[in-house]
Short mmCIF file of C-alpha atoms in Angstrom, two decimals:
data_model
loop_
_atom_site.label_atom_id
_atom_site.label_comp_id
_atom_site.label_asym_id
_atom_site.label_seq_id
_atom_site.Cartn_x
_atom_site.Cartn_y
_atom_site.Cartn_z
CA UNK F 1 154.16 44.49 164.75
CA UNK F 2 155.95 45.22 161.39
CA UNK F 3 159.21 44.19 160.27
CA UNK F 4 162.11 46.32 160.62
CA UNK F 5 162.73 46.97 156.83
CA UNK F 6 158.63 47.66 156.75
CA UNK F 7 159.00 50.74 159.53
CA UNK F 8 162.03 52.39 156.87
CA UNK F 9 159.62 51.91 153.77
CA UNK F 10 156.80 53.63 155.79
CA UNK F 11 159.25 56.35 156.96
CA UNK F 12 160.73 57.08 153.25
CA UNK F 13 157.68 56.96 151.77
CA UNK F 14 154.20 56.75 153.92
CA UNK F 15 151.43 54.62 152.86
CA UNK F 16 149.27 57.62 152.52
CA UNK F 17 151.03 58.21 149.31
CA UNK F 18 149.84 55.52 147.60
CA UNK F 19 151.38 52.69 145.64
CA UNK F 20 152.09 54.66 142.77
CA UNK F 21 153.99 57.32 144.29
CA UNK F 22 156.41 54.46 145.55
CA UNK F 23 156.74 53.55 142.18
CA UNK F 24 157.87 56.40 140.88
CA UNK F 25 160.00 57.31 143.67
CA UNK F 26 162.00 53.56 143.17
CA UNK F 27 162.53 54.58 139.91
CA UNK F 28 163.56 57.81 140.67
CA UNK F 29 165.80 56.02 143.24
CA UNK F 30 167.16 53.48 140.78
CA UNK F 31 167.82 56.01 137.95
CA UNK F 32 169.66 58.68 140.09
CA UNK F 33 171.89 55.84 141.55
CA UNK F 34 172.65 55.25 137.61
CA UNK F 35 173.20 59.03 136.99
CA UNK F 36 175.50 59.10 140.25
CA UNK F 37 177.81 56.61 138.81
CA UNK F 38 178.12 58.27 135.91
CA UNK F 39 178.67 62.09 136.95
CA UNK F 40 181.81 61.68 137.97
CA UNK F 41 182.41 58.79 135.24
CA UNK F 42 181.81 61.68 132.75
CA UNK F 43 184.61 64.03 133.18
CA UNK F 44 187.07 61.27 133.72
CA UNK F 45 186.33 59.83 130.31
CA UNK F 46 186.68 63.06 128.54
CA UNK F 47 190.16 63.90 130.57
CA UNK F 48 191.21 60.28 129.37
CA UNK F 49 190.72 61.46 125.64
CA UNK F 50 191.50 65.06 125.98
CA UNK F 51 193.66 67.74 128.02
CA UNK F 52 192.08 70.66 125.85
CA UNK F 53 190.34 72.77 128.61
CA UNK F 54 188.16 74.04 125.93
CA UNK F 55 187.19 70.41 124.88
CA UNK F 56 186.75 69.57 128.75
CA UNK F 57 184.07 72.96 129.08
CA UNK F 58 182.69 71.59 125.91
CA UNK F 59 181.69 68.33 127.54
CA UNK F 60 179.74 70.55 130.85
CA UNK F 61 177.86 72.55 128.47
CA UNK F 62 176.78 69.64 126.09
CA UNK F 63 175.12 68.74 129.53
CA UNK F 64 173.80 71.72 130.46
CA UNK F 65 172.51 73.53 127.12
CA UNK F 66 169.53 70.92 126.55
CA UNK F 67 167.55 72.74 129.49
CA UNK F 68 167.97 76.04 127.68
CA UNK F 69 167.05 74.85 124.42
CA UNK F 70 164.82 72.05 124.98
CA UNK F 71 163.36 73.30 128.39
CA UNK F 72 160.01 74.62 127.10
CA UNK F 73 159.58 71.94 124.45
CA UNK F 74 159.95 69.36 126.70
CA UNK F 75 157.41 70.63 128.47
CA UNK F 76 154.91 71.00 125.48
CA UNK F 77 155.49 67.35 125.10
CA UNK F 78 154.87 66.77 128.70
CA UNK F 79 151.45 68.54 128.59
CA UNK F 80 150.64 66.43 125.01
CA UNK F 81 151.65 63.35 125.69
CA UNK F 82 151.11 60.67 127.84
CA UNK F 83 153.54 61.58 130.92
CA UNK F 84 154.09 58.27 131.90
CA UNK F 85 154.61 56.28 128.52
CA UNK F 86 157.34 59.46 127.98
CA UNK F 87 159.71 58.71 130.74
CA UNK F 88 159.45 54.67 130.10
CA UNK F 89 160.29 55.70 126.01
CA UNK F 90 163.13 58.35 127.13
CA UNK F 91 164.16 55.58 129.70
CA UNK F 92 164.70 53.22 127.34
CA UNK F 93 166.28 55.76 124.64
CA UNK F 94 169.20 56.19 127.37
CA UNK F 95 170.19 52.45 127.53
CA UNK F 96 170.76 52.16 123.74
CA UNK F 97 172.53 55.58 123.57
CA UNK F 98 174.68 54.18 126.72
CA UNK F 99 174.88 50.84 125.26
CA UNK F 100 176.63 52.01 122.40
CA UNK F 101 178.74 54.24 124.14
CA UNK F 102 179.97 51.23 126.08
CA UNK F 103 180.63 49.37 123.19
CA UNK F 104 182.86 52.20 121.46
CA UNK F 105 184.79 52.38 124.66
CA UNK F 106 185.64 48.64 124.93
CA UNK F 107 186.24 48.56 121.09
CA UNK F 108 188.60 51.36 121.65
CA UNK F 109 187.37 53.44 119.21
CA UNK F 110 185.65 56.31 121.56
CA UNK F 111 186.73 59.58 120.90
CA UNK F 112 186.09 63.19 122.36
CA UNK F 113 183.77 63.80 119.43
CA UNK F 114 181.08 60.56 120.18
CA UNK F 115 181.57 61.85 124.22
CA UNK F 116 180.30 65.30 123.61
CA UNK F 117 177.62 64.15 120.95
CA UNK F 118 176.36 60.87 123.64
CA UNK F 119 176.22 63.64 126.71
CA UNK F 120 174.47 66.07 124.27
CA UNK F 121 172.00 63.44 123.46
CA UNK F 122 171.83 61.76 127.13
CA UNK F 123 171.06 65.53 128.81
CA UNK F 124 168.70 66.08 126.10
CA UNK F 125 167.02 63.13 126.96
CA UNK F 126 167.28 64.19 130.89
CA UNK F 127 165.53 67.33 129.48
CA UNK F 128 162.42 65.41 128.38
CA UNK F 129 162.45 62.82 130.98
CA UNK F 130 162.50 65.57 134.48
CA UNK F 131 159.84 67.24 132.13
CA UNK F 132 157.48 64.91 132.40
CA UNK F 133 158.56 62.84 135.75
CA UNK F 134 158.24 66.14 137.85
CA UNK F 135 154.60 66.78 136.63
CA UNK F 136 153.20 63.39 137.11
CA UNK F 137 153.73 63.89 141.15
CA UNK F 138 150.48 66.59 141.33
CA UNK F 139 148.39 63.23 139.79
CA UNK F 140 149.46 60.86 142.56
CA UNK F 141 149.36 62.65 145.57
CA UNK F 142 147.00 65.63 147.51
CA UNK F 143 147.47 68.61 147.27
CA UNK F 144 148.57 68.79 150.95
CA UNK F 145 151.09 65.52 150.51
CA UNK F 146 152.72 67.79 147.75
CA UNK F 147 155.50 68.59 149.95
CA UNK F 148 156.46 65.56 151.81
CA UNK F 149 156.13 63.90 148.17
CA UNK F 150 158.83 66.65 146.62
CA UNK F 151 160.75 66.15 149.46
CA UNK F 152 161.53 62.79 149.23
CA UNK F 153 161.91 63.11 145.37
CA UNK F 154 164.00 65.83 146.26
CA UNK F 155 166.25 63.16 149.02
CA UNK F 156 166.91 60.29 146.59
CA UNK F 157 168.64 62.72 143.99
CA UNK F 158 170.82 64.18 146.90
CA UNK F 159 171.76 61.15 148.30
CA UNK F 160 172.19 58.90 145.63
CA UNK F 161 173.29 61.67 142.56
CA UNK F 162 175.25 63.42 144.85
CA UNK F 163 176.56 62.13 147.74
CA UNK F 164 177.17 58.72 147.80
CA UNK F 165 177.77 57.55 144.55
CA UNK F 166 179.89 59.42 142.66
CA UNK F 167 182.81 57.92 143.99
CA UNK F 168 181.44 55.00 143.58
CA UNK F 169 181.75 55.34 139.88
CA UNK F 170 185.58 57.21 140.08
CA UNK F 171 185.94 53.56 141.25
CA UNK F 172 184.77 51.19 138.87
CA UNK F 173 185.64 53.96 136.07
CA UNK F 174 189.71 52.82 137.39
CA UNK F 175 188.40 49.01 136.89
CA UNK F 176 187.01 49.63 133.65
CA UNK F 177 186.35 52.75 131.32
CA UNK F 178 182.96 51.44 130.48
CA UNK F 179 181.70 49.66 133.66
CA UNK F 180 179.86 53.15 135.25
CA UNK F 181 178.06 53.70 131.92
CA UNK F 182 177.31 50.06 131.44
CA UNK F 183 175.51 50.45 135.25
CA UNK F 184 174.20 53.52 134.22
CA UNK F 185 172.17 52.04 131.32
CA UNK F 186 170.92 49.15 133.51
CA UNK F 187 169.76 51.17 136.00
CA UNK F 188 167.90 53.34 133.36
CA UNK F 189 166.61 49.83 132.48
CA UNK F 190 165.33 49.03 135.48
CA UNK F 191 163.85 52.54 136.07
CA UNK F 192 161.45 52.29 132.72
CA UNK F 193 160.25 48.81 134.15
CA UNK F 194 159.49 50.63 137.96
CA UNK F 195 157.90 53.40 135.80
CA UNK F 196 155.53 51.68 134.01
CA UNK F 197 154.07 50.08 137.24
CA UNK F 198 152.44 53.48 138.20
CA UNK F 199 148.97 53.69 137.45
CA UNK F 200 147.95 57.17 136.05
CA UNK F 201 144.52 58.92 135.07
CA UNK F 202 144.88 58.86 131.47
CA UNK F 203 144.41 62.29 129.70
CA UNK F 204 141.94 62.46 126.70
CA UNK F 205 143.92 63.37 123.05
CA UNK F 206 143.28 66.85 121.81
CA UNK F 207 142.18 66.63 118.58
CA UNK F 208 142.51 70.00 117.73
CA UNK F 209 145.62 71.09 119.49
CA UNK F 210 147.54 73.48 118.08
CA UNK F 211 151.42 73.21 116.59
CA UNK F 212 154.26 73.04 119.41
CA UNK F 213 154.85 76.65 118.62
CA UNK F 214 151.54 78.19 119.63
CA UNK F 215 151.66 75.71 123.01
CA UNK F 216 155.03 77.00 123.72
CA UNK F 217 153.80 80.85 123.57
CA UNK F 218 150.81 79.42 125.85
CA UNK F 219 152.70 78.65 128.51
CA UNK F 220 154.85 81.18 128.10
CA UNK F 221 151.50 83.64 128.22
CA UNK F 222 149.98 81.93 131.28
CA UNK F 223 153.23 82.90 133.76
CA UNK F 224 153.74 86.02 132.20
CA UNK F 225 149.77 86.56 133.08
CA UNK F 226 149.94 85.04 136.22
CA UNK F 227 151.85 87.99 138.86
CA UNK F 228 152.72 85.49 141.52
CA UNK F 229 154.39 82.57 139.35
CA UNK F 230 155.60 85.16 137.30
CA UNK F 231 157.49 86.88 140.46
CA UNK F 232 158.93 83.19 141.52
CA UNK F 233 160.16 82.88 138.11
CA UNK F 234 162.18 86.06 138.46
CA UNK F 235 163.41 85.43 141.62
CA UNK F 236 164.71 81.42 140.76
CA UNK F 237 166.32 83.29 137.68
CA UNK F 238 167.99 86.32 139.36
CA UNK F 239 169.49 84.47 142.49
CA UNK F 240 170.40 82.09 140.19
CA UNK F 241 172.50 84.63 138.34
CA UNK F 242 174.12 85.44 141.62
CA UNK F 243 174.57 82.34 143.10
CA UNK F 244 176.58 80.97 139.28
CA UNK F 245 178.69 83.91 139.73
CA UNK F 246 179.82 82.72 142.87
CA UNK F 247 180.22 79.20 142.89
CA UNK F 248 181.68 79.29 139.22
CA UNK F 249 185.09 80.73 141.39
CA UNK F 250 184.49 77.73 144.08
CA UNK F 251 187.30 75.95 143.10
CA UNK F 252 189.56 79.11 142.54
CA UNK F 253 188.41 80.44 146.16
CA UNK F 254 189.27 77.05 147.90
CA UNK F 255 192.55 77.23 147.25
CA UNK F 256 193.59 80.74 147.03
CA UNK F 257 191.19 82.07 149.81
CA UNK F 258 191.08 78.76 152.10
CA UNK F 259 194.02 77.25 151.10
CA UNK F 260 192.48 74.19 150.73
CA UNK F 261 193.74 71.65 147.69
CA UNK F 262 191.80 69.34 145.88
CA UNK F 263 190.11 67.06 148.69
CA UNK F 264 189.63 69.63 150.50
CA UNK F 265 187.28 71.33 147.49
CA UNK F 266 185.88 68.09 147.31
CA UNK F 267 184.56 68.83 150.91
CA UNK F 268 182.79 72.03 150.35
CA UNK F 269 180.48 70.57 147.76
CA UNK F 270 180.08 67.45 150.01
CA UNK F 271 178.87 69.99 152.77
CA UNK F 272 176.18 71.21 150.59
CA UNK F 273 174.85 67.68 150.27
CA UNK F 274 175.16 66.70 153.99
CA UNK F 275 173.39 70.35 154.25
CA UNK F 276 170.48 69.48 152.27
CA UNK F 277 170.32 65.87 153.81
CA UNK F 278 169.26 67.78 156.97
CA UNK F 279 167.09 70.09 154.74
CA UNK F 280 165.12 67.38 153.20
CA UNK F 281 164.82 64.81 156.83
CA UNK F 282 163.44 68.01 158.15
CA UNK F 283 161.27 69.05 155.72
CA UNK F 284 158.21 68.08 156.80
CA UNK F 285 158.28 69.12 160.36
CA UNK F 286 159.85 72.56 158.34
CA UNK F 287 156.04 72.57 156.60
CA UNK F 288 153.99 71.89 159.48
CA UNK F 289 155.38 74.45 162.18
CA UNK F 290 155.93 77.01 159.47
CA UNK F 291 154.00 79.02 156.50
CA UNK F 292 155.35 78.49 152.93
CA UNK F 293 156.27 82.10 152.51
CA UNK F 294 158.50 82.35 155.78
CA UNK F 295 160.49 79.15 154.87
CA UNK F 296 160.78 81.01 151.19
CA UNK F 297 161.85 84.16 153.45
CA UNK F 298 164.28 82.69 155.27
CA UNK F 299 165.79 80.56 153.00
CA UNK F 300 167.13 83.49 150.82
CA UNK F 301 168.31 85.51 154.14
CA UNK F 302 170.75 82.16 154.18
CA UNK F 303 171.74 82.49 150.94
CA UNK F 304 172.34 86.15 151.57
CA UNK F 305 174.22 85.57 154.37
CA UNK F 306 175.63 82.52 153.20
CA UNK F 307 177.61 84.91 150.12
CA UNK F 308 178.44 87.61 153.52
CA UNK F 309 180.51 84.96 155.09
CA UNK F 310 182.28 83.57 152.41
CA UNK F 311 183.52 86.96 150.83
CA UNK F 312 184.90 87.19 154.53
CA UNK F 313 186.32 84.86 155.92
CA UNK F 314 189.64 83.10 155.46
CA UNK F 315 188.83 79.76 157.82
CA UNK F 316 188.06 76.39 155.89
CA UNK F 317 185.92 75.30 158.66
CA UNK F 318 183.67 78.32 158.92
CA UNK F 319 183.01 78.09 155.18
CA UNK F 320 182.40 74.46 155.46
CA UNK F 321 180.01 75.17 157.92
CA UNK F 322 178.21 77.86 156.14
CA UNK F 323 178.19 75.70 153.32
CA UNK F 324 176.29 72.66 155.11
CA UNK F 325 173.58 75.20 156.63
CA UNK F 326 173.18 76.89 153.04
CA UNK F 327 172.68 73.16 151.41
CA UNK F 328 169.94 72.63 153.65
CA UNK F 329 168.11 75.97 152.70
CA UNK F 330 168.64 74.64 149.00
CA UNK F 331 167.04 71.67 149.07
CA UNK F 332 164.48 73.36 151.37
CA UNK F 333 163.83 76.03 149.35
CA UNK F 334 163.76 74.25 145.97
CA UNK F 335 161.01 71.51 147.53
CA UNK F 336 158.60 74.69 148.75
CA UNK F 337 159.30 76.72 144.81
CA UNK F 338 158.15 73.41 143.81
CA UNK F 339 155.31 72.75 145.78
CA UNK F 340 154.25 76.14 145.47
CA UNK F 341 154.03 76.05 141.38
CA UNK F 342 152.25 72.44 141.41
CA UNK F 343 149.16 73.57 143.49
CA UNK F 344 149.20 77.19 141.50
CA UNK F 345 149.63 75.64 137.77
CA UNK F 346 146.74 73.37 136.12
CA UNK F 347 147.43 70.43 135.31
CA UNK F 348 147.15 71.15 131.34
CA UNK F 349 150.05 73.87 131.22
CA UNK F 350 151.62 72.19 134.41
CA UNK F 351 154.43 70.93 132.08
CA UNK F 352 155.25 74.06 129.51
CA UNK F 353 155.58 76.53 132.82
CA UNK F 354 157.45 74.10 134.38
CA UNK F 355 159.89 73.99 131.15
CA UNK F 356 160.08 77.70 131.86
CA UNK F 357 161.40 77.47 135.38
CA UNK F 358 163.74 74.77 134.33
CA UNK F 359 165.09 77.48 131.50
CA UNK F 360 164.99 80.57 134.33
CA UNK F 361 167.35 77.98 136.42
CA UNK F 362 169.40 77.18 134.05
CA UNK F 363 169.66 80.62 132.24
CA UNK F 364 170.34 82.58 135.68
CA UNK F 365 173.13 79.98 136.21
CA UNK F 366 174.75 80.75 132.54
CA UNK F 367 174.51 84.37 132.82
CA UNK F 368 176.31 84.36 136.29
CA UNK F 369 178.90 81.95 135.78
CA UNK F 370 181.18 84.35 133.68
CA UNK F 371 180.09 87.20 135.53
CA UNK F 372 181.28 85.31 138.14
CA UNK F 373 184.46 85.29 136.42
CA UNK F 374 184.98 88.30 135.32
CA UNK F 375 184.32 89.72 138.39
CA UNK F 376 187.35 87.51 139.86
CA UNK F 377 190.06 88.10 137.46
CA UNK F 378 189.60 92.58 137.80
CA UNK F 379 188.94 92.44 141.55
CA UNK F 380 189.76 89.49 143.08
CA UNK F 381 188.77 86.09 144.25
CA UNK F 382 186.28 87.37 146.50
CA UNK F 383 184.68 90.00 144.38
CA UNK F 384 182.18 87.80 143.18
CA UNK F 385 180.80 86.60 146.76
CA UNK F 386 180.58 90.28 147.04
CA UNK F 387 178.37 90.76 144.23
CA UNK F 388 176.39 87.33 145.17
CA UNK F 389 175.67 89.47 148.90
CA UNK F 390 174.81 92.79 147.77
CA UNK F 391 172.51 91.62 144.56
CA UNK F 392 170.73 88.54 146.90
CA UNK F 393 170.31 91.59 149.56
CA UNK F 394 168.95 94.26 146.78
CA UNK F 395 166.58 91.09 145.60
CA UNK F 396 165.23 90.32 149.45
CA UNK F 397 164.44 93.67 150.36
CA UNK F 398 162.53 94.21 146.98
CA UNK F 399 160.58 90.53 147.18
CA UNK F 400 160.43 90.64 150.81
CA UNK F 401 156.34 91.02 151.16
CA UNK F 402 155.68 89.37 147.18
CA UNK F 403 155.97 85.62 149.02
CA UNK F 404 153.11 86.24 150.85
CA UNK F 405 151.01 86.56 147.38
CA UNK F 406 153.22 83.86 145.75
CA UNK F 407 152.54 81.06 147.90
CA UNK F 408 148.35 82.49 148.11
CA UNK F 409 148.52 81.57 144.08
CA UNK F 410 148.43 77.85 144.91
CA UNK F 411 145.99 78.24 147.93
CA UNK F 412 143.20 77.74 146.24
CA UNK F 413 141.89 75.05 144.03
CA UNK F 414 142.67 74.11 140.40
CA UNK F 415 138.72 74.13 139.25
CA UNK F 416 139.41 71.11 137.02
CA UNK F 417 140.30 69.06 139.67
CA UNK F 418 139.09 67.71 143.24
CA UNK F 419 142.56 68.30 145.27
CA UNK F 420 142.60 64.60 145.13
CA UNK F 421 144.51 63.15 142.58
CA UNK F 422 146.12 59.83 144.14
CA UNK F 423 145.61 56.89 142.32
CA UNK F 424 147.41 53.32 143.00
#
């Protein structure tokens, strides 16, 4: 009979998996719990050094631009180099940039400047690093373990990134400026070590590759070739638009529509964690009982719906509900996208169309958020719920019978491979 802590290991992550897919997911374990500490470390470090709410913006965006400029590139590099051996180097490239940060903190000579450069370099380095981690999962597991596999990926970023630790590193940020990012860095430590224990199929050099230019424009030229990847693209980046515009008022609309004050703000992003919790235990039984293109279906009817009720309603617990039901379609919806591009991409562009996705994310996002805005401040707090309902509604009724054809793209084999790519 096995042992207690044997039964949770072979629950998280089944045997069928193989030992290199529990690599990989430790160290996507271990690194997220280092990146949890930190997120909320992050913006108390720059509101230590700096009340400037243009500084403080500064310090989000030096996060978030390396997707949209380094997106694609990292995922040239991804389909070049050695997947593996680039997460270990990026790995390691994060403990010295977090090292030093550490040590200008204690030495007291950090300044807003070295912040925004160390998170510009550190998200950059994120860039490159989710580039290459998310494309090594099609070589360890089948094709029909894809899903379970993102899944669980999927439930050690949500629970450790954003749910439980976070507060954890408020905490030890109030002991000590530079304790989160000195735990950060060893956990990035220990992450390149649990890396380099998976064991890989090695891909043969190119010789006669062409520059990083031309392999950009190649993946570019696959998706726009490909109708069905092509159409997922467009829909991640247009409900992203609508979904920034809404949740860049979140804040705003707790208070002034919900009258709820900061804790209570705090709460409706928890409930979109504890949402996709549920999303991602479920996810699997989600999979089995139902096709890939209903989940997809229903998953945006939430998010419709999901804008519906908060542009009406005045109650802090129906929003917090809403808000915990449209966390789980999320994190449901973002493991089946996923699944759905890994068995429709080959393996050799796997990496430059997934760079695209991560730029259509991150673009819709950018483009919504002062829409989002805008929207508020000449109609009202609500407007921009209202604009998240009737676009997501114009977008389902136009995409309703694509998904069908979208999730048929990955149906069928990749020719270059057997559908069997576990090794370990």
């Amino acid at each position: 009979m096995r042992s207690l802590p044997a039964r949770i290991i072979e629950i998280v992550s089944p045997t069928r998996l193989g030992t290199s897919f529990r690599w990989l997911l430790s160290a996507s374990f271990v690194t997220n719990v280092g990146d949890g500490i930190a997120i909320s470390a992050g913006p108390l470090l720059v509101a230590s050094l700096t009340r400037d709410p243009l500084l403080v913006s500064m310090a989000l965006l030096s996060e978030y631009l390396p997707a949209l400029l380094f997106g694609v590139i990292g995922g040239v590099a991804a389909d070049r180099f050695d997947r593996k051996r680039m997460v270990v180097l990026v790995n390691v490239g994060r403990v010295f940039v977090l090292a030093a940060l550490v040590v200008v903190i204690i030495s007291g000579a950090v300044n807003i400047a070295l912040v925004l450069l160390a998170l510009f370099v550190l998200g950059t380095a994120e860039t490159f690093s989710d580039s290459a981690s998310s494309t090594l999962i099609p070589s360890l597991v089948t094709r029909d373990d894809l899903g379970i596999a993102n899944a669980r990926m999927q439930g050690t970023f949500l629970l450790t990134n954003q749910l439980l630790l976070p507060p954890v590193g408020a905490f030890l940020f109030a002991v000590g400026p530079a304790i989160p990012f000195a735990a950060n860095a060893a956990a990035f430590a220990l992450g390149a070590v649990l890396i380099s224990r998976v064991v890989v199929d090695v891909r043969e050099a190119q010789a006669d590759r062409p520059g990083v230019r031309a392999e950009m424009l190649e993946g570019i030229r696959w998706l726009i070739g490909h109708p069905p990847m092509r159409t997922l693209a467009l829909t991640i980046f247009t409900f992203n638009v609508t979904f920034g515009a809404a949740w860049s008022v979140l804040v705003l609309y707790a208070g002034e529509r919900l009258g709820m004050n900061e804790v209570g703000f705090g709460l409706l992003t928890t409930a979109v964690a504890v949402g996709g919790v549920f999303g991602i235990v479920f996810y699997g039984r989600l999979e089995r009982r139902f096709s890939l293109a209903d989940i997809m279906r229903v998953g945006l009817l939430i998010e419709t719906c999901t804008h519906l009720v908060l542009a009406l309603t005045t109650s802090a617990a129906i929003a917090l509900a809403t808000l915990v039901v449209f966390g789980g379609h999320a994190f449901v919806w973002g493991t089946t996208s996923t699944v759905v591009r890994q068995r429709a991409v080959p393996d050799a562009v796997l990496g430059r169309v997934t760079g695209v996705y991560r730029v259509a994310i991150m673009g819709g996002m950018v483009i919504g958020t002062p829409i989002g805005g805008l929207l508020a401040k000449t109609f009202g707090i609500t407007a921009p719920f209202w604009f998240g309902f009737i676009g997501s509604a114009l977008l389902v009724a136009i995409l309703w019978r694509q998904f069908d054809n979208i999730v048929d793209a990955g149906a069928t084999e990749d020719p270059t491979t057997d559908g069997r790519r576990r090794r370990g």
